[in-house]
Every structure is written in C-alpha cells, then in structure tokens.
PDB file of C-alpha atoms and ligand atoms in Angstrom:
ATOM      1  CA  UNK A 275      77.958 118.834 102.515  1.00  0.00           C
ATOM      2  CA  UNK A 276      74.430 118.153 101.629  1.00  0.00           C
ATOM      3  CA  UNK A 277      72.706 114.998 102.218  1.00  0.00           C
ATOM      4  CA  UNK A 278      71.573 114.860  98.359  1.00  0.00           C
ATOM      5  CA  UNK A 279      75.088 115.803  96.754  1.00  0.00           C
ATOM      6  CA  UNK A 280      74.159 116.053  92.605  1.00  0.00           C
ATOM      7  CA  UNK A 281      75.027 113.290  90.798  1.00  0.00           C
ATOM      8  CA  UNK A 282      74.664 110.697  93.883  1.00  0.00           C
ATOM      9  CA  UNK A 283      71.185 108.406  94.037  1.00  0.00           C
ATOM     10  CA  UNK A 284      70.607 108.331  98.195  1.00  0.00           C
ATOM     11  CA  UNK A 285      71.934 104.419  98.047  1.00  0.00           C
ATOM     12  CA  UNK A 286      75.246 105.639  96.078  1.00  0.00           C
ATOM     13  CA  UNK A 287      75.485 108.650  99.267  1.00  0.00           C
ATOM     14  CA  UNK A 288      75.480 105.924 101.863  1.00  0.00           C
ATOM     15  CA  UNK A 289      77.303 103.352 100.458  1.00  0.00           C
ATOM     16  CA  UNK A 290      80.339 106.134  99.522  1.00  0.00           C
ATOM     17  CA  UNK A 291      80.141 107.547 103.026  1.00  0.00           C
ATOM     18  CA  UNK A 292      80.982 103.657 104.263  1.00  0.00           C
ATOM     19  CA  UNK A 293      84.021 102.484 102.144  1.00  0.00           C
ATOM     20  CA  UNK A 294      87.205 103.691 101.681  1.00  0.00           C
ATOM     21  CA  UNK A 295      90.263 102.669  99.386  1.00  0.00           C
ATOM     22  CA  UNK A 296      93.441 101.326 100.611  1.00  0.00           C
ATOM     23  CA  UNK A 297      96.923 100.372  99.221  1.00  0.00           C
ATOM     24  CA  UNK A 298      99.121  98.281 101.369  1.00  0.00           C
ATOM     25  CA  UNK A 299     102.402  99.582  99.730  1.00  0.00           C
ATOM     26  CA  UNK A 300     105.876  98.045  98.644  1.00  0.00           C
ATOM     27  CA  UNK A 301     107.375  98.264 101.259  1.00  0.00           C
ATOM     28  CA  UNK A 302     105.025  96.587 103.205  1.00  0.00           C
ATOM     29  CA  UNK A 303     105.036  93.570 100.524  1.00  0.00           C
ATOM     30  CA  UNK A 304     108.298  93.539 100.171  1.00  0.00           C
ATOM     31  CA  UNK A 305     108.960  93.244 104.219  1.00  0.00           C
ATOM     32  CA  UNK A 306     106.317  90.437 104.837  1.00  0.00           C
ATOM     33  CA  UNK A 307     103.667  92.293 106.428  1.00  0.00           C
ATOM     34  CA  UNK A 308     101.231  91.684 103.916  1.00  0.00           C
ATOM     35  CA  UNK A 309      99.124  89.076 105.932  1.00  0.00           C
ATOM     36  CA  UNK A 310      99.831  90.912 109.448  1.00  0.00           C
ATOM     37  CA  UNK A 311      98.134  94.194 108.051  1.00  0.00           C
ATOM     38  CA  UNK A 312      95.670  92.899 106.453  1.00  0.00           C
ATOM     39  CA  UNK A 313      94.810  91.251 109.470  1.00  0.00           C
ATOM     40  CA  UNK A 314      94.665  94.212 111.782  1.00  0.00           C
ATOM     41  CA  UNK A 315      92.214  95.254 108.844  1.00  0.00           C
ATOM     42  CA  UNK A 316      89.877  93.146 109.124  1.00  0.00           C
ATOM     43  CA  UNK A 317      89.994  92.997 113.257  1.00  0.00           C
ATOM     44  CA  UNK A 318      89.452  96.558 113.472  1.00  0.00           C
ATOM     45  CA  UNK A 319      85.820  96.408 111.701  1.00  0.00           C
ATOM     46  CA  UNK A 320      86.402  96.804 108.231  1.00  0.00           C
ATOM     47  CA  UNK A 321      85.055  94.644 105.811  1.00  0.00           C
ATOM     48  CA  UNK A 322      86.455  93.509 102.143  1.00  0.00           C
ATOM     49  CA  UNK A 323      84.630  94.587  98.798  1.00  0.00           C
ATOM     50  CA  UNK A 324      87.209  94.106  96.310  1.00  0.00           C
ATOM     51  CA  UNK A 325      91.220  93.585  96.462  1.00  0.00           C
ATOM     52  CA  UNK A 326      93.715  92.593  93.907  1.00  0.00           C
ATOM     53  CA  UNK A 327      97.600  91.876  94.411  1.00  0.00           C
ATOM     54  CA  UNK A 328      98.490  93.989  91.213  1.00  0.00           C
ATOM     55  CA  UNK A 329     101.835  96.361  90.498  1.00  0.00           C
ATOM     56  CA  UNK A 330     101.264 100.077  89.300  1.00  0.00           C
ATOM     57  CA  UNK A 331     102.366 101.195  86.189  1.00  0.00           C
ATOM     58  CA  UNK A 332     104.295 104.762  86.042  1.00  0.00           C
ATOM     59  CA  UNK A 333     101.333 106.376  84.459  1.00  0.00           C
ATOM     60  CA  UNK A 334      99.367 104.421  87.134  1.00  0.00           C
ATOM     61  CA  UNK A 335     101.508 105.730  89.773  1.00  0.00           C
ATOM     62  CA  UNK A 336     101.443 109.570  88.521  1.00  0.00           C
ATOM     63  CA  UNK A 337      97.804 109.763  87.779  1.00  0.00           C
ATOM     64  CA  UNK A 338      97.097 108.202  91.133  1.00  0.00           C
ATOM     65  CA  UNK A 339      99.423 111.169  93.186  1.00  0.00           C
ATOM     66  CA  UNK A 340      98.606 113.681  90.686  1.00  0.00           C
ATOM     67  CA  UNK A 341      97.416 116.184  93.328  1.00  0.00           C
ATOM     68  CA  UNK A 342     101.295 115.565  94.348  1.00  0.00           C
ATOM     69  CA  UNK A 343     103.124 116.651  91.400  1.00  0.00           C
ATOM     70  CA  UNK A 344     104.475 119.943  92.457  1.00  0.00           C
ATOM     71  CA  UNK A 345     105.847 118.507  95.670  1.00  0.00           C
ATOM     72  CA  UNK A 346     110.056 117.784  96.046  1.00  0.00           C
ATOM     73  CA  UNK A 347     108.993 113.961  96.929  1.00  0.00           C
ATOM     74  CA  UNK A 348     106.506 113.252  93.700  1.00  0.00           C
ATOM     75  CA  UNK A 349     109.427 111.589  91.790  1.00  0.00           C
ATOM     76  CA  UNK A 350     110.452 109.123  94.855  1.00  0.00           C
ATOM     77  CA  UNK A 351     106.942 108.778  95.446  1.00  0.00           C
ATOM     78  CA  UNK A 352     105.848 107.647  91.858  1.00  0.00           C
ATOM     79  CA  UNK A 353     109.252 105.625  91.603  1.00  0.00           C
ATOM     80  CA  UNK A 354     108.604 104.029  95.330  1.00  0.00           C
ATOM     81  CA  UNK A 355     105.236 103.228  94.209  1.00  0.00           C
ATOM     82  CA  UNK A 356     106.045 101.146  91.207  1.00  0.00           C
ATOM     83  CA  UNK A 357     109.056  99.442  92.820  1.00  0.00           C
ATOM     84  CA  UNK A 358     107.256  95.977  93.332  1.00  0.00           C
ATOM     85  CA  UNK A 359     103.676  94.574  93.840  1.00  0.00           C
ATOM     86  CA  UNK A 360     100.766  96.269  96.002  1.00  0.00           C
ATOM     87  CA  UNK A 361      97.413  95.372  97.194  1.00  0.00           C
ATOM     88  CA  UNK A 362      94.889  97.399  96.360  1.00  0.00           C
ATOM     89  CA  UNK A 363      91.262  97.117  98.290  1.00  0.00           C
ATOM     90  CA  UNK A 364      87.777  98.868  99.062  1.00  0.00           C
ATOM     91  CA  UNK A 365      86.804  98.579 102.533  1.00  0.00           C
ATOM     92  CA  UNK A 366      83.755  99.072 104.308  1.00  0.00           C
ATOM     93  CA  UNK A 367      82.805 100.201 107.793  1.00  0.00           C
ATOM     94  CA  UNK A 368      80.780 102.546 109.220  1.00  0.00           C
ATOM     95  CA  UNK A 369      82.775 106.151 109.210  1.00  0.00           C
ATOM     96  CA  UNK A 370      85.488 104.379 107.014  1.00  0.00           C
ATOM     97  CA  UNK A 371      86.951 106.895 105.775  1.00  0.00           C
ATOM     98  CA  UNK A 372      88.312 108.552 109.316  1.00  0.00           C
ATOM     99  CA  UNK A 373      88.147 105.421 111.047  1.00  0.00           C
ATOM    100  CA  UNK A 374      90.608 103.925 108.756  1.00  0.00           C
ATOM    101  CA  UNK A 375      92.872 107.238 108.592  1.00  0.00           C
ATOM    102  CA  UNK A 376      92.945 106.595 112.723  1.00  0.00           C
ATOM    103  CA  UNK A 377      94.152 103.134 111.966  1.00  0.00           C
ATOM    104  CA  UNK A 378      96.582 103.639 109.600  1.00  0.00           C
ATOM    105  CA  UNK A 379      98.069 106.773 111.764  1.00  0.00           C
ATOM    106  CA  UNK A 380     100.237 109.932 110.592  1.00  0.00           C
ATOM    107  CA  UNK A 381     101.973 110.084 107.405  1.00  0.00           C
ATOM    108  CA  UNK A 382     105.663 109.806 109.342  1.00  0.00           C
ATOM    109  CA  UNK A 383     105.774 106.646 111.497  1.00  0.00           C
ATOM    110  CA  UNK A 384     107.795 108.674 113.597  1.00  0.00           C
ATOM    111  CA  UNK A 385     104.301 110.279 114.761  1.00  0.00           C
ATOM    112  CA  UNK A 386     101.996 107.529 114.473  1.00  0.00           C
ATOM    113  CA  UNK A 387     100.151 107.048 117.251  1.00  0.00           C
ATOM    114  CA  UNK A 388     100.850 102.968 118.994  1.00  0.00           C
ATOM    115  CA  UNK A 389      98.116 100.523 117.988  1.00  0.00           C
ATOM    116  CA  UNK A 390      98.374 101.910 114.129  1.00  0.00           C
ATOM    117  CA  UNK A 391      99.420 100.226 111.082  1.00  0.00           C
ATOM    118  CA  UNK A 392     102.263 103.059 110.366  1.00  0.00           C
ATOM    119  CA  UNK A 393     103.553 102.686 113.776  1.00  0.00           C
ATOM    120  CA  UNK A 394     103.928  99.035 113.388  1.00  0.00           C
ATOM    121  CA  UNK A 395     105.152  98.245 109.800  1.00  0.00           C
ATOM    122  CA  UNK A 396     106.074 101.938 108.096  1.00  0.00           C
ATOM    123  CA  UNK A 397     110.158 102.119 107.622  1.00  0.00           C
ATOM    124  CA  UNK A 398     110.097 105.693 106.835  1.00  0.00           C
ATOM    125  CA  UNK A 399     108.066 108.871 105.852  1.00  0.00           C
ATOM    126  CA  UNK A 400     108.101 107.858 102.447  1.00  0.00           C
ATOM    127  CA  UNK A 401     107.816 104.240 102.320  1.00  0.00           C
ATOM    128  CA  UNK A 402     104.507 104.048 104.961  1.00  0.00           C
ATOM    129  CA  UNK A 403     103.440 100.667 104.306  1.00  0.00           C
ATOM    130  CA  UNK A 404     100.152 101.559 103.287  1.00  0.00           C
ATOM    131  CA  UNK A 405      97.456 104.716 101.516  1.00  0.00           C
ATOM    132  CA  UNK A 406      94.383 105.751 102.883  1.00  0.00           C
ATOM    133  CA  UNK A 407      92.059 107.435 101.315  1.00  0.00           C
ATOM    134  CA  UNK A 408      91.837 111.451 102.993  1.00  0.00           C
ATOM    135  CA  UNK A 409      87.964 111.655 101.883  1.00  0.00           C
ATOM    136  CA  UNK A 410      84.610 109.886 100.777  1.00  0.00           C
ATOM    137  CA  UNK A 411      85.184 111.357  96.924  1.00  0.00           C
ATOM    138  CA  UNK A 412      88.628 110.796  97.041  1.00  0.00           C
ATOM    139  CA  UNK A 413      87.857 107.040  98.130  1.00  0.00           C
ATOM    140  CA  UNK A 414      85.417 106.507  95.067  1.00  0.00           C
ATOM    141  CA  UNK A 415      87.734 107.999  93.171  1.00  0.00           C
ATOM    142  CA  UNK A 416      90.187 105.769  93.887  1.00  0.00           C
ATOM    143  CA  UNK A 417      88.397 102.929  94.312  1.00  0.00           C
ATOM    144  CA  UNK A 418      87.096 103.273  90.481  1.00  0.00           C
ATOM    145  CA  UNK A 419      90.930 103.869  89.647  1.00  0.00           C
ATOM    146  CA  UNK A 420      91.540 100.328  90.902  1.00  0.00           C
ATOM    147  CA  UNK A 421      88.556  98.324  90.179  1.00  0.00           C
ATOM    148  CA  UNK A 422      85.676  97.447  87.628  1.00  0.00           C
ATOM    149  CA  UNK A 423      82.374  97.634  88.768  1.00  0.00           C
ATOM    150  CA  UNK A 424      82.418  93.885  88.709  1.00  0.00           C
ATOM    151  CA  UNK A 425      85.255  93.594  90.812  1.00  0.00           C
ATOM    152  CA  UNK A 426      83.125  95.213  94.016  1.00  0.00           C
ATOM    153  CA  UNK A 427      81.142  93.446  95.883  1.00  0.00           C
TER     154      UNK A 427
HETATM  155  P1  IDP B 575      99.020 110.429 103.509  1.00  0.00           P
HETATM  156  O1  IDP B 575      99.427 109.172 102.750  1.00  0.00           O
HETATM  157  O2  IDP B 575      99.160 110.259 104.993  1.00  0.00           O
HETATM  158  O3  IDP B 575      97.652 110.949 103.106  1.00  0.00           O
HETATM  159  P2  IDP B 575     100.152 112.608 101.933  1.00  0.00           P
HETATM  160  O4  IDP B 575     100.645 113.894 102.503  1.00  0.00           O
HETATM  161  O5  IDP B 575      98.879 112.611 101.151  1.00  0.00           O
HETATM  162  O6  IDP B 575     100.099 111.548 103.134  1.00  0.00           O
HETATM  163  O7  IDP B 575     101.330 112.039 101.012  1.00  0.00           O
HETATM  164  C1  IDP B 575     101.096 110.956 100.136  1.00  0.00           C
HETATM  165  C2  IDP B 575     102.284 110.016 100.228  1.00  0.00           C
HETATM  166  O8  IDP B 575     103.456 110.673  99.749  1.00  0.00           O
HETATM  167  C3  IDP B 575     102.658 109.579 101.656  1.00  0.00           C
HETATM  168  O9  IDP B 575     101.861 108.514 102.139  1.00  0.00           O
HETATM  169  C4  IDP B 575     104.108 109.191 101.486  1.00  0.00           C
HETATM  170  O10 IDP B 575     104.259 107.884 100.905  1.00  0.00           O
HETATM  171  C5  IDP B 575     104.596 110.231 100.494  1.00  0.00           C
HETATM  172  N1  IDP B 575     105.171 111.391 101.175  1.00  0.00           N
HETATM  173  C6  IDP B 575     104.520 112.366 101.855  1.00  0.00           C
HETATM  174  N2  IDP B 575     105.359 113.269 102.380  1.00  0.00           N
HETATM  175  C7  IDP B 575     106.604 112.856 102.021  1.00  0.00           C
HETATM  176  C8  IDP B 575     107.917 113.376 102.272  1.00  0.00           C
HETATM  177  O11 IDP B 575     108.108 114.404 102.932  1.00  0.00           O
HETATM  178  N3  IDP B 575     108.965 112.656 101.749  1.00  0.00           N
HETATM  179  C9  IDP B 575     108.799 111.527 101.002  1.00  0.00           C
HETATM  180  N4  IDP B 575     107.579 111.006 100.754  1.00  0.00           N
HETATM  181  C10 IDP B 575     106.499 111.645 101.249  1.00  0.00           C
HETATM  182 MG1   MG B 576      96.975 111.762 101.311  1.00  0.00          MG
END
C-alpha cells in the first residue's frame, strides 16, 4: 500500500488507518451483553465516533455480506442479522483495525482466544455477538454504510 493511495487527502489516509466499524450483533442484544461489550470496548483503547441502536433491513443485511453470497451460510447469516436490533459504531484507536480483530477474536468462539469479546459473549459460529471490520477500506466502507457524515464525530 502506498502512503498517498488515489482518491485519499493525507488527513482522510490517517484518520481511515485509525477507525474501524463494528456491529454488536443480535444475539448479543438479545442476551444482555450490550452494555458489558461495549464496555470492554471502550477499556481496551478504543474510542466512540458515531453509534446508533438501529435494526437492518434484508436489503441492508445482503448488501452489507454481499462478498458472502455464494457461501452455504449467506441465507442464515442475512436472516440472523435482521432478527432483532444491533448497534452499529465507528471506533477509533491507533491500529484499529487489527487491534480490534484481536479483541473481538476468531470467527468460532470455540477458537477465540480468552480475554476476547467472542470468547465471552458469542453462542455459536454463526451468531458471534459482534462484526469487525477485516480492513481499513472495508471499515470506511462500512462505516459510510451505517452513518451520515454528520453522524461521525
Ligand atoms: P468474521 O466476522 O470473523 O470476519 P467471516 O468469515 O467474514 O467472519 O464471516 C462473516 C460472518 O458470517 C461471521 O461473523 C458469522 O456471523 C457468519 N459465518 C461465518 N462462517 C459461518 C459458518 O460457517 N456458519 C454460519 N455462519 C457463519
Ligand atoms: Mg469478515
């Protein structure tokens, strides 16, 4: 990657390269670990731009896994996903990106590391308690998905 990626003023480069996107997911909602999570958020470095308690829409859902649409899961997922309210939420730290993807832990509780969010609070696979995003353009991505430019801070 090159320091001046096109299309990126130098302030847009750092700020992307320090924020992330998270979901905490239905399950997690739904199971009461809404303030706990959030919590181990915020105590592990990560600062608060923007978050909304909101629920996806299908077409919300299936734009937002899109990249997932061939796999056997994408219909659980998308259905999953809509099944009850979410929070969304940009985050900033330095590194956010992996840093967060460290707290959060592996996709299948089963192999999240202790100290994660996924070890703690994920029931399943599936239903993981909460998204990360896997890169800084996938994370502005995202985060634009979610929020109006007057809903960042
Ligand atoms: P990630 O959330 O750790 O980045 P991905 O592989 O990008 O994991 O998958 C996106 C989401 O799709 C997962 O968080 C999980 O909710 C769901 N998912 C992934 N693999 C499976 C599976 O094998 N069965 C059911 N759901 C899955
Ligand atoms: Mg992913």
């Amino acid at each position: 990657m090159t320091i001046f990626a096109p299309k990126l003023s130098f302030k847009e480069y750092i700020m992307a390269t320090n924020r992330t996107f998270t979901m905490l997911k239905p399950d997690a909602i739904e199971n009461g670990h809404m303030g706990k999570i959030i919590d181990m958020i915020i105590g592990a470095g990560f600062e608060i731009k923007a978050m909304k308690y909101t629920r996806l829409s299908e077409d919300q859902a299936k734009k937002f896994y899109e990249v997932h649409s061939e796999r056997p899961f994408y219909g659980e997922l998308v259905e999953y996903m809509t099944s009850g309210p979410i929070v969304a939420a940009i985050l900033e730290k330095e590194n956010a990106v992996a840093d967060f993807r460290a707290l959060i832990g592996a996709t299948d509780p089963a192999e999240a590391a202790e100290g994660t969010i996924r070890k703690a609070y994920a029931e399943s696979k599936g239903r993981n308690a909460v998204h990360g995003s896997d890169s800084d353009e996938n994370a502005e991505i995202e985060g634009k998905f979610h929020f109006a430019a007057n809903e960042i801070f």
